[in-house]
Tab-separated table of N, CA, C and O in Angstrom:
chain	number	residue	atom	x	y	z
A	1	UNK	N	-97.438	-41.005	17.420
A	1	UNK	CA	-96.144	-40.830	16.885
A	1	UNK	C	-95.266	-41.374	17.452
A	1	UNK	O	-94.984	-40.803	18.825
A	2	UNK	N	-94.534	-42.169	17.398
A	2	UNK	CA	-93.862	-42.894	18.420
A	2	UNK	C	-92.223	-41.990	17.957
A	2	UNK	O	-91.961	-40.906	17.538
A	3	UNK	N	-91.701	-41.863	19.268
A	3	UNK	CA	-90.324	-40.622	19.840
A	3	UNK	C	-91.237	-39.590	20.340
A	3	UNK	O	-90.120	-38.947	20.608
A	4	UNK	N	-92.815	-39.407	20.399
A	4	UNK	CA	-93.134	-38.542	20.799
A	4	UNK	C	-93.597	-38.220	21.796
A	4	UNK	O	-94.799	-38.747	21.668
A	5	UNK	N	-93.600	-37.425	23.412
A	5	UNK	CA	-94.662	-37.944	24.663
A	5	UNK	C	-96.110	-36.944	23.560
A	5	UNK	O	-97.162	-37.986	23.778
A	6	UNK	N	-96.251	-35.929	22.822
A	6	UNK	CA	-97.555	-35.715	21.873
A	6	UNK	C	-96.950	-34.848	20.524
A	6	UNK	O	-96.306	-34.683	20.303
A	7	UNK	N	-97.948	-35.265	19.806
A	7	UNK	CA	-97.971	-35.334	18.258
A	7	UNK	C	-99.341	-35.196	17.956
A	7	UNK	O	-100.006	-35.685	18.035
A	8	UNK	N	-100.031	-33.584	17.444
A	8	UNK	CA	-101.589	-32.898	16.950
A	8	UNK	C	-101.203	-32.774	15.538
A	8	UNK	O	-100.119	-31.982	15.405
A	9	UNK	N	-101.856	-33.618	15.110
A	9	UNK	CA	-102.439	-32.086	13.897
A	9	UNK	C	-103.339	-32.413	13.029
A	9	UNK	O	-104.326	-32.900	14.000
A	10	UNK	N	-104.011	-31.226	12.897
A	10	UNK	CA	-105.577	-30.496	12.585
A	10	UNK	C	-105.688	-29.284	11.084
A	10	UNK	O	-104.694	-29.125	11.075
A	11	UNK	N	-106.900	-29.704	10.682
A	11	UNK	CA	-107.227	-27.841	9.755
A	11	UNK	C	-107.605	-26.803	10.635
A	11	UNK	O	-108.889	-27.870	11.782
A	12	UNK	N	-107.309	-25.986	9.845
A	12	UNK	CA	-108.625	-24.572	11.250
A	12	UNK	C	-108.454	-23.792	10.036
A	12	UNK	O	-107.464	-23.420	10.326
A	13	UNK	N	-109.742	-23.606	9.769
A	13	UNK	CA	-109.777	-22.285	8.595
A	13	UNK	C	-108.678	-22.347	7.594
A	13	UNK	O	-108.490	-20.672	7.923
A	14	UNK	N	-108.588	-23.614	6.652
A	14	UNK	CA	-107.426	-23.244	5.419
A	14	UNK	C	-105.956	-23.002	6.538
A	14	UNK	O	-105.692	-23.927	5.644
A	15	UNK	N	-105.847	-23.543	7.751
A	15	UNK	CA	-104.258	-23.435	7.788
A	15	UNK	C	-104.399	-25.153	8.417
A	15	UNK	O	-105.032	-25.659	8.972
A	16	UNK	N	-103.294	-26.168	7.731
A	16	UNK	CA	-102.316	-27.320	8.549
A	16	UNK	C	-101.980	-26.133	9.998
A	16	UNK	O	-101.286	-25.268	9.810
A	17	UNK	N	-102.168	-27.315	11.072
A	17	UNK	CA	-101.441	-26.543	12.755
A	17	UNK	C	-101.223	-28.065	12.338
A	17	UNK	O	-101.511	-29.501	12.846
A	18	UNK	N	-99.504	-27.889	13.183
A	18	UNK	CA	-99.383	-29.452	13.771
A	18	UNK	C	-98.071	-28.733	14.957
A	18	UNK	O	-97.640	-27.827	14.801
A	19	UNK	N	-98.062	-29.203	15.776
A	19	UNK	CA	-97.231	-29.245	16.808
A	19	UNK	C	-97.298	-30.678	17.437
A	19	UNK	O	-97.601	-31.377	17.784
A	20	UNK	N	-95.603	-30.894	18.700
A	20	UNK	CA	-95.644	-31.744	19.164
A	20	UNK	C	-94.429	-31.870	20.724
A	20	UNK	O	-93.542	-29.959	20.521
A	21	UNK	N	-94.230	-32.120	21.539
A	21	UNK	CA	-93.732	-31.737	22.876
A	21	UNK	C	-92.798	-33.626	22.594
A	21	UNK	O	-93.872	-34.482	22.235
A	22	UNK	N	-91.611	-33.457	22.942
A	22	UNK	CA	-90.779	-34.899	23.076
A	22	UNK	C	-89.383	-34.748	24.234
A	22	UNK	O	-89.713	-33.647	24.023
A	23	UNK	N	-89.524	-35.703	24.553
A	23	UNK	CA	-88.263	-35.427	25.507
A	23	UNK	C	-87.558	-36.441	24.623
A	23	UNK	O	-86.874	-37.157	23.961
A	24	UNK	N	-85.805	-35.842	25.602
A	24	UNK	CA	-84.693	-35.859	24.670
A	24	UNK	C	-83.311	-36.032	26.064
A	24	UNK	O	-83.588	-35.741	27.066
A	25	UNK	N	-82.734	-37.543	25.898
A	25	UNK	CA	-81.722	-37.538	26.469
A	25	UNK	C	-80.443	-36.565	26.404
A	25	UNK	O	-79.742	-36.055	26.594
A	26	UNK	N	-80.561	-35.186	25.372
A	26	UNK	CA	-79.152	-34.592	24.565
A	26	UNK	C	-79.456	-33.659	25.568
A	26	UNK	O	-80.340	-32.916	26.198
A	27	UNK	N	-78.328	-32.580	26.097
A	27	UNK	CA	-78.345	-31.622	26.750
A	27	UNK	C	-79.040	-30.705	25.904
A	27	UNK	O	-78.886	-30.210	24.792
A	28	UNK	N	-79.290	-28.947	26.146
A	28	UNK	CA	-79.391	-28.820	25.963
A	28	UNK	C	-78.186	-27.734	24.052
A	28	UNK	O	-78.667	-27.157	23.661
A	29	UNK	N	-77.234	-27.649	25.100
A	29	UNK	CA	-76.044	-26.792	24.233
A	29	UNK	C	-76.132	-27.793	23.086
A	29	UNK	O	-75.916	-27.303	21.890
A	30	UNK	N	-76.745	-28.919	23.104
A	30	UNK	CA	-76.811	-29.920	21.632
A	30	UNK	C	-77.956	-29.833	21.242
A	30	UNK	O	-78.096	-29.852	20.151
A	31	UNK	N	-79.118	-29.437	21.582
A	31	UNK	CA	-80.350	-29.447	21.260
A	31	UNK	C	-80.398	-27.946	20.403
A	31	UNK	O	-81.376	-28.369	19.287
A	32	UNK	N	-79.978	-26.632	21.077
A	32	UNK	CA	-80.176	-25.677	20.628
A	32	UNK	C	-79.970	-25.733	18.785
A	32	UNK	O	-80.835	-24.845	17.871
A	33	UNK	N	-78.622	-26.024	18.783
A	33	UNK	CA	-77.872	-25.964	17.100
A	33	UNK	C	-78.795	-27.119	16.213
A	33	UNK	O	-78.719	-25.699	15.693
A	34	UNK	N	-78.776	-28.226	17.726
A	34	UNK	CA	-80.369	-29.402	16.407
A	34	UNK	C	-81.766	-28.560	16.150
A	34	UNK	O	-81.783	-28.790	14.692
A	35	UNK	N	-82.473	-27.777	17.647
A	35	UNK	CA	-83.356	-27.086	17.040
A	35	UNK	C	-83.343	-26.303	16.120
A	35	UNK	O	-84.293	-26.465	14.647
A	36	UNK	N	-82.059	-24.947	15.837
A	36	UNK	CA	-82.592	-24.560	14.454
A	36	UNK	C	-82.248	-25.145	12.678
A	36	UNK	O	-82.754	-24.117	12.632
A	37	UNK	N	-81.163	-25.897	12.981
A	37	UNK	CA	-80.899	-26.521	11.962
A	37	UNK	C	-82.392	-27.440	11.468
A	37	UNK	O	-82.902	-27.390	10.584
A	38	UNK	N	-83.442	-27.844	12.345
A	38	UNK	CA	-84.593	-28.718	12.015
A	38	UNK	C	-85.489	-27.492	11.534
A	38	UNK	O	-86.055	-28.187	10.351
A	39	UNK	N	-85.595	-25.859	11.970
A	39	UNK	CA	-87.019	-25.009	11.924
A	39	UNK	C	-86.087	-24.741	10.708
A	39	UNK	O	-86.925	-24.442	9.511
A	40	UNK	N	-85.087	-24.319	10.365
A	40	UNK	CA	-84.426	-23.600	9.063
A	40	UNK	C	-84.736	-24.976	8.254
A	40	UNK	O	-85.070	-24.695	6.718
A	41	UNK	N	-84.893	-26.518	8.206
A	41	UNK	CA	-85.236	-27.340	7.609
A	41	UNK	C	-86.497	-27.246	6.945
A	41	UNK	O	-86.816	-27.335	5.717
A	42	UNK	N	-87.288	-26.736	8.289
A	42	UNK	CA	-88.642	-27.443	7.848
A	42	UNK	C	-89.107	-26.138	7.207
A	42	UNK	O	-89.985	-26.033	6.156
A	43	UNK	N	-88.380	-24.796	7.330
A	43	UNK	CA	-88.920	-23.751	6.277
A	43	UNK	C	-88.689	-23.424	5.332
A	43	UNK	O	-88.712	-22.997	4.097
A	44	UNK	N	-87.076	-24.765	4.616
A	44	UNK	CA	-87.192	-24.636	3.333
A	44	UNK	C	-87.203	-25.221	3.088
A	44	UNK	O	-87.882	-25.326	2.054
A	45	UNK	N	-88.232	-25.772	3.357
A	45	UNK	CA	-89.030	-27.225	2.449
A	45	UNK	C	-90.811	-26.840	2.386
A	45	UNK	O	-90.823	-26.767	1.584
A	46	UNK	N	-90.815	-25.986	3.370
A	46	UNK	CA	-92.509	-24.529	3.469
A	46	UNK	C	-92.373	-23.695	1.898
A	46	UNK	O	-93.176	-23.910	0.826
A	47	UNK	N	-90.667	-23.459	2.070
A	47	UNK	CA	-90.827	-22.385	0.758
A	47	UNK	C	-90.970	-23.376	-0.470
A	47	UNK	O	-91.200	-23.116	-1.423
A	48	UNK	N	-90.738	-23.897	-0.755
A	48	UNK	CA	-89.683	-25.466	-1.804
A	48	UNK	C	-91.843	-24.979	-2.066
A	48	UNK	O	-92.194	-25.884	-3.540
A	49	UNK	N	-92.577	-25.719	-1.314
A	49	UNK	CA	-94.173	-26.095	-1.139
A	49	UNK	C	-94.953	-25.090	-0.938
A	49	UNK	O	-95.966	-25.034	-1.148
A	50	UNK	N	-94.554	-23.642	-1.880
A	50	UNK	CA	-94.900	-22.683	-1.475
A	50	UNK	C	-96.531	-22.520	-0.545
A	50	UNK	O	-96.997	-22.191	-0.658
A	51	UNK	N	-95.864	-22.930	0.300
A	51	UNK	CA	-96.603	-22.819	1.977
A	51	UNK	C	-96.555	-21.189	2.036
A	51	UNK	O	-95.219	-21.019	2.674
A	52	UNK	N	-97.589	-20.544	2.570
A	52	UNK	CA	-97.471	-19.808	3.218
A	52	UNK	C	-97.519	-19.983	4.840
A	52	UNK	O	-98.576	-20.387	5.753
A	53	UNK	N	-96.003	-18.910	6.401
A	53	UNK	CA	-96.018	-20.175	7.297
A	53	UNK	C	-97.220	-18.883	8.190
A	53	UNK	O	-96.056	-18.068	7.866
A	54	UNK	N	-97.851	-18.955	7.805
A	54	UNK	CA	-99.046	-18.121	9.950
A	54	UNK	C	-97.454	-17.799	10.297
A	54	UNK	O	-97.633	-17.003	11.271
A	55	UNK	N	-96.787	-18.793	11.409
A	55	UNK	CA	-96.107	-19.337	12.142
A	55	UNK	C	-95.479	-20.458	12.221
A	55	UNK	O	-95.600	-21.855	12.121
A	56	UNK	N	-94.660	-20.146	13.059
A	56	UNK	CA	-93.756	-21.750	12.901
A	56	UNK	C	-92.203	-21.878	14.552
A	56	UNK	O	-91.750	-20.221	14.137
A	57	UNK	N	-93.331	-21.873	15.243
A	57	UNK	CA	-92.263	-22.174	16.524
A	57	UNK	C	-91.748	-23.407	17.384
A	57	UNK	O	-92.139	-24.743	17.161
A	58	UNK	N	-90.523	-23.113	18.059
A	58	UNK	CA	-90.204	-24.377	19.076
A	58	UNK	C	-89.539	-23.628	19.665
A	58	UNK	O	-89.357	-22.520	20.009
A	59	UNK	N	-89.559	-24.718	21.700
A	59	UNK	CA	-88.310	-24.477	22.537
A	59	UNK	C	-88.003	-25.277	22.608
A	59	UNK	O	-87.726	-26.651	22.157
A	60	UNK	N	-86.486	-25.156	23.784
A	60	UNK	CA	-85.472	-26.568	24.120
A	60	UNK	C	-85.813	-26.074	25.435
A	60	UNK	O	-86.062	-24.640	26.275
A	61	UNK	N	-86.168	-27.002	26.526
A	61	UNK	CA	-86.031	-26.073	27.759
A	61	UNK	C	-85.635	-27.258	28.532
A	61	UNK	O	-86.199	-28.784	28.419
A	62	UNK	N	-84.428	-27.354	29.478
A	62	UNK	CA	-84.205	-28.209	30.536
A	62	UNK	C	-84.288	-27.299	31.682
A	62	UNK	O	-84.700	-25.242	32.095
A	63	UNK	N	-83.520	-27.836	32.429
A	63	UNK	CA	-82.988	-27.635	34.362
A	63	UNK	C	-82.771	-26.185	33.876
A	63	UNK	O	-81.392	-25.938	33.761
A	64	UNK	N	-83.178	-25.385	34.352
A	64	UNK	CA	-82.592	-23.326	33.575
A	64	UNK	C	-82.651	-23.005	32.407
A	64	UNK	O	-84.450	-22.779	32.096
A	65	UNK	N	-82.502	-22.226	31.144
A	65	UNK	CA	-82.964	-21.440	30.588
A	65	UNK	C	-83.396	-22.099	29.179
A	65	UNK	O	-83.815	-23.250	29.485
A	66	UNK	N	-84.644	-21.711	28.700
A	66	UNK	CA	-85.026	-21.903	27.433
A	66	UNK	C	-85.114	-21.140	26.498
A	66	UNK	O	-85.334	-19.958	26.676
A	67	UNK	N	-85.032	-21.571	25.154
A	67	UNK	CA	-84.045	-20.866	24.229
A	67	UNK	C	-85.751	-21.756	23.393
A	67	UNK	O	-86.327	-22.542	23.227
A	68	UNK	N	-86.701	-20.255	22.796
A	68	UNK	CA	-87.846	-20.200	21.750
A	68	UNK	C	-87.367	-19.929	20.347
A	68	UNK	O	-85.651	-19.084	20.629
A	69	UNK	N	-88.513	-20.589	19.529
A	69	UNK	CA	-88.352	-21.118	17.891
A	69	UNK	C	-88.836	-20.238	17.694
A	69	UNK	O	-89.531	-20.464	17.762
A	70	UNK	N	-88.192	-18.972	16.381
A	70	UNK	CA	-90.561	-18.908	15.457
A	70	UNK	C	-89.130	-17.984	14.038
A	70	UNK	O	-88.710	-17.482	14.115
A	71	UNK	N	-90.309	-17.772	13.931
A	71	UNK	CA	-90.468	-17.600	11.932
A	71	UNK	C	-91.370	-17.406	11.875
A	71	UNK	O	-92.622	-17.733	11.838
A	72	UNK	N	-91.169	-16.604	10.463
A	72	UNK	CA	-93.135	-16.103	9.711
A	72	UNK	C	-93.140	-15.921	8.577
A	72	UNK	O	-93.206	-15.217	7.295
A	73	UNK	N	-90.663	-16.707	7.769
A	73	UNK	CA	-90.864	-16.719	6.648
A	73	UNK	C	-89.979	-16.221	6.440
A	73	UNK	O	-89.394	-15.725	5.155
A	74	UNK	N	-88.811	-15.295	7.712
A	74	UNK	CA	-88.072	-14.246	6.537
A	74	UNK	C	-87.336	-14.394	8.015
A	74	UNK	O	-86.557	-13.184	7.935
A	75	UNK	N	-86.369	-15.491	8.495
A	75	UNK	CA	-85.268	-15.521	9.181
A	75	UNK	C	-86.452	-16.097	10.387
A	75	UNK	O	-87.419	-16.469	10.900
A	76	UNK	N	-85.108	-16.298	11.051
A	76	UNK	CA	-85.566	-17.038	12.294
A	76	UNK	C	-85.029	-16.352	12.984
A	76	UNK	O	-83.794	-15.969	13.331
A	77	UNK	N	-85.476	-16.482	14.266
A	77	UNK	CA	-85.384	-15.315	15.868
A	77	UNK	C	-85.494	-16.474	16.878
A	77	UNK	O	-85.950	-17.319	17.179
A	78	UNK	N	-84.170	-16.262	17.232
A	78	UNK	CA	-84.354	-17.233	18.450
A	78	UNK	C	-83.288	-16.084	20.382
A	78	UNK	O	-83.664	-15.414	19.916
A	79	UNK	N	-84.075	-16.697	20.525
A	79	UNK	CA	-84.520	-15.857	21.601
A	79	UNK	C	-84.278	-17.174	22.970
A	79	UNK	O	-85.207	-18.215	23.508
A	80	UNK	N	-83.225	-16.024	24.728
A	80	UNK	CA	-83.344	-16.868	26.215
A	80	UNK	C	-84.649	-16.760	27.011
A	80	UNK	O	-84.548	-15.644	26.877
A	81	UNK	N	-84.846	-17.645	27.336
A	81	UNK	CA	-85.971	-17.536	28.808
A	81	UNK	C	-85.084	-18.189	29.802
A	81	UNK	O	-85.557	-19.374	29.230
A	82	UNK	N	-85.901	-17.717	30.731
A	82	UNK	CA	-86.207	-18.609	31.940
A	82	UNK	C	-86.474	-19.894	32.236
A	82	UNK	O	-88.114	-19.870	31.132
A	83	UNK	N	-86.672	-20.686	32.615
A	83	UNK	CA	-87.147	-21.907	32.690
A	83	UNK	C	-87.320	-23.261	33.181
A	83	UNK	O	-85.882	-23.538	34.276
A	84	UNK	N	-87.523	-24.576	33.248
A	84	UNK	CA	-87.550	-26.185	33.870
A	84	UNK	C	-88.351	-27.488	33.391
A	84	UNK	O	-89.306	-26.593	32.572
A	85	UNK	N	-87.687	-27.952	32.843
A	85	UNK	CA	-88.330	-29.445	32.721
A	85	UNK	C	-87.068	-29.471	32.075
A	85	UNK	O	-85.716	-29.317	31.654
A	86	UNK	N	-87.009	-30.572	31.110
A	86	UNK	CA	-86.191	-31.051	29.388
A	86	UNK	C	-87.381	-31.449	28.722
A	86	UNK	O	-87.735	-33.063	28.806
A	87	UNK	N	-87.793	-31.073	27.495
A	87	UNK	CA	-87.862	-31.473	26.593
A	87	UNK	C	-88.499	-30.533	25.106
A	87	UNK	O	-87.570	-29.138	25.305
A	88	UNK	N	-88.649	-30.802	23.937
A	88	UNK	CA	-88.549	-30.083	22.623
A	88	UNK	C	-90.367	-29.945	22.341
A	88	UNK	O	-90.725	-30.607	22.761
A	89	UNK	N	-90.308	-28.506	22.336
A	89	UNK	CA	-91.967	-28.944	21.667
A	89	UNK	C	-91.286	-27.744	20.487
A	89	UNK	O	-90.158	-27.153	20.135
A	90	UNK	N	-92.277	-27.915	19.288
A	90	UNK	CA	-93.182	-27.087	18.537
A	90	UNK	C	-94.728	-27.457	18.151
A	90	UNK	O	-95.325	-27.568	18.289
A	91	UNK	N	-95.018	-25.571	16.895
A	91	UNK	CA	-95.470	-25.889	16.629
A	91	UNK	C	-95.942	-24.696	15.215
A	91	UNK	O	-94.842	-24.244	15.175
A	92	UNK	N	-96.869	-25.248	14.791
A	92	UNK	CA	-96.899	-24.276	13.319
A	92	UNK	C	-97.903	-23.791	12.593
A	92	UNK	O	-98.689	-25.242	13.548
A	93	UNK	N	-98.352	-23.149	12.148
A	93	UNK	CA	-98.827	-23.361	11.494
A	93	UNK	C	-99.278	-22.525	9.889
A	93	UNK	O	-98.822	-21.607	10.204
A	94	UNK	N	-99.009	-23.320	9.365
A	94	UNK	CA	-98.859	-22.800	7.895
A	94	UNK	C	-100.248	-23.011	7.109
A	94	UNK	O	-100.928	-23.589	7.551
A	95	UNK	N	-100.144	-22.610	5.592
A	95	UNK	CA	-101.258	-22.544	4.912
A	95	UNK	C	-100.491	-23.301	3.705
A	95	UNK	O	-100.159	-22.440	3.179
A	96	UNK	N	-101.116	-24.267	3.133
A	96	UNK	CA	-100.558	-24.508	1.700
A	96	UNK	C	-100.475	-26.381	1.638
A	96	UNK	O	-101.542	-27.338	0.789
A	97	UNK	N	-99.556	-26.737	2.600
A	97	UNK	CA	-99.838	-27.923	2.892
A	97	UNK	C	-100.455	-28.757	3.238
A	97	UNK	O	-101.293	-28.323	4.533
A	98	UNK	N	-100.636	-29.850	2.472
A	98	UNK	CA	-101.992	-31.055	3.156
A	98	UNK	C	-101.395	-32.490	4.559
A	98	UNK	O	-100.776	-31.776	4.754
A	99	UNK	N	-102.486	-31.750	5.715
A	99	UNK	CA	-102.336	-32.602	6.750
A	99	UNK	C	-100.948	-33.830	7.308
A	99	UNK	O	-100.414	-33.395	7.970
A	100	UNK	N	-101.694	-34.719	6.220
A	100	UNK	CA	-100.125	-35.378	6.608
A	100	UNK	C	-99.529	-35.247	6.140
A	100	UNK	O	-98.193	-35.833	6.063
A	101	UNK	N	-98.901	-34.354	4.986
A	101	UNK	CA	-97.741	-34.270	4.286
A	101	UNK	C	-96.616	-33.543	5.265
A	101	UNK	O	-95.755	-34.067	5.515
A	102	UNK	N	-97.840	-32.336	5.674
A	102	UNK	CA	-96.729	-31.501	7.218
A	102	UNK	C	-96.705	-32.329	8.106
A	102	UNK	O	-95.401	-32.367	8.469
A	103	UNK	N	-97.087	-33.605	8.171
A	103	UNK	CA	-97.371	-34.523	10.043
A	103	UNK	C	-95.665	-34.624	9.418
A	103	UNK	O	-95.215	-34.898	11.000
A	104	UNK	N	-95.990	-36.107	8.516
A	104	UNK	CA	-94.361	-36.578	7.736
A	104	UNK	C	-93.891	-36.129	7.828
A	104	UNK	O	-92.247	-36.695	8.641
A	105	UNK	N	-93.764	-35.253	7.034
A	105	UNK	CA	-92.243	-33.766	7.024
A	105	UNK	C	-91.608	-33.430	8.419
A	105	UNK	O	-90.764	-33.465	8.864
A	106	UNK	N	-92.689	-32.552	9.508
A	106	UNK	CA	-92.350	-32.339	10.845
A	106	UNK	C	-91.569	-33.783	11.716
A	106	UNK	O	-90.761	-33.799	12.291
A	107	UNK	N	-92.717	-35.198	11.146
A	107	UNK	CA	-91.887	-36.302	11.637
A	107	UNK	C	-90.913	-36.397	11.665
A	107	UNK	O	-90.065	-36.882	12.463
A	108	UNK	N	-90.134	-36.213	10.383
A	108	UNK	CA	-88.944	-37.048	9.709
A	108	UNK	C	-87.978	-35.220	10.365
A	108	UNK	O	-86.624	-36.443	10.700
A	109	UNK	N	-87.943	-34.409	9.683
A	109	UNK	CA	-87.313	-33.398	10.601
A	109	UNK	C	-86.947	-33.455	11.666
A	109	UNK	O	-85.786	-32.831	12.153
A	110	UNK	N	-88.044	-33.694	12.410
A	110	UNK	CA	-87.331	-34.107	14.198
A	110	UNK	C	-87.413	-34.887	14.793
A	110	UNK	O	-87.536	-35.003	16.142
A	111	UNK	N	-87.668	-35.610	14.030
A	111	UNK	CA	-86.879	-37.863	13.929
A	111	UNK	C	-86.363	-37.973	15.184
A	111	UNK	O	-85.528	-38.261	16.696
A	112	UNK	N	-85.177	-36.518	14.943
A	112	UNK	CA	-83.674	-36.783	16.184
A	112	UNK	C	-83.410	-36.294	17.411
A	112	UNK	O	-82.136	-36.837	17.752
A	113	UNK	N	-84.288	-34.930	17.272
A	113	UNK	CA	-83.757	-34.811	18.621
A	113	UNK	C	-83.741	-35.106	19.541
A	113	UNK	O	-84.427	-36.490	20.105
């Protein structure tokens, strides 16, 4: 998938699974609120499509702290951790949307990070 270092989707035991890693030239102060917005937008899309969320998680890491994001469909949990590197990552396990449909939506929502 253009713009992503890794982008994978597949189905497993009825769940649609999507994950990616991508590098960004933006700093964590810019990426953290952008990532929050992206996950909230995806959560809204999943809700509109009556998907059941197993989990949706992400991280922003650069030299220093890492901020992780997770939801089980009832709000977003944001936590800071120590880490290193410069990347954005994401993983979702959901029930409902087809693999291609989720792939396209994730790629669109997170394209500008």
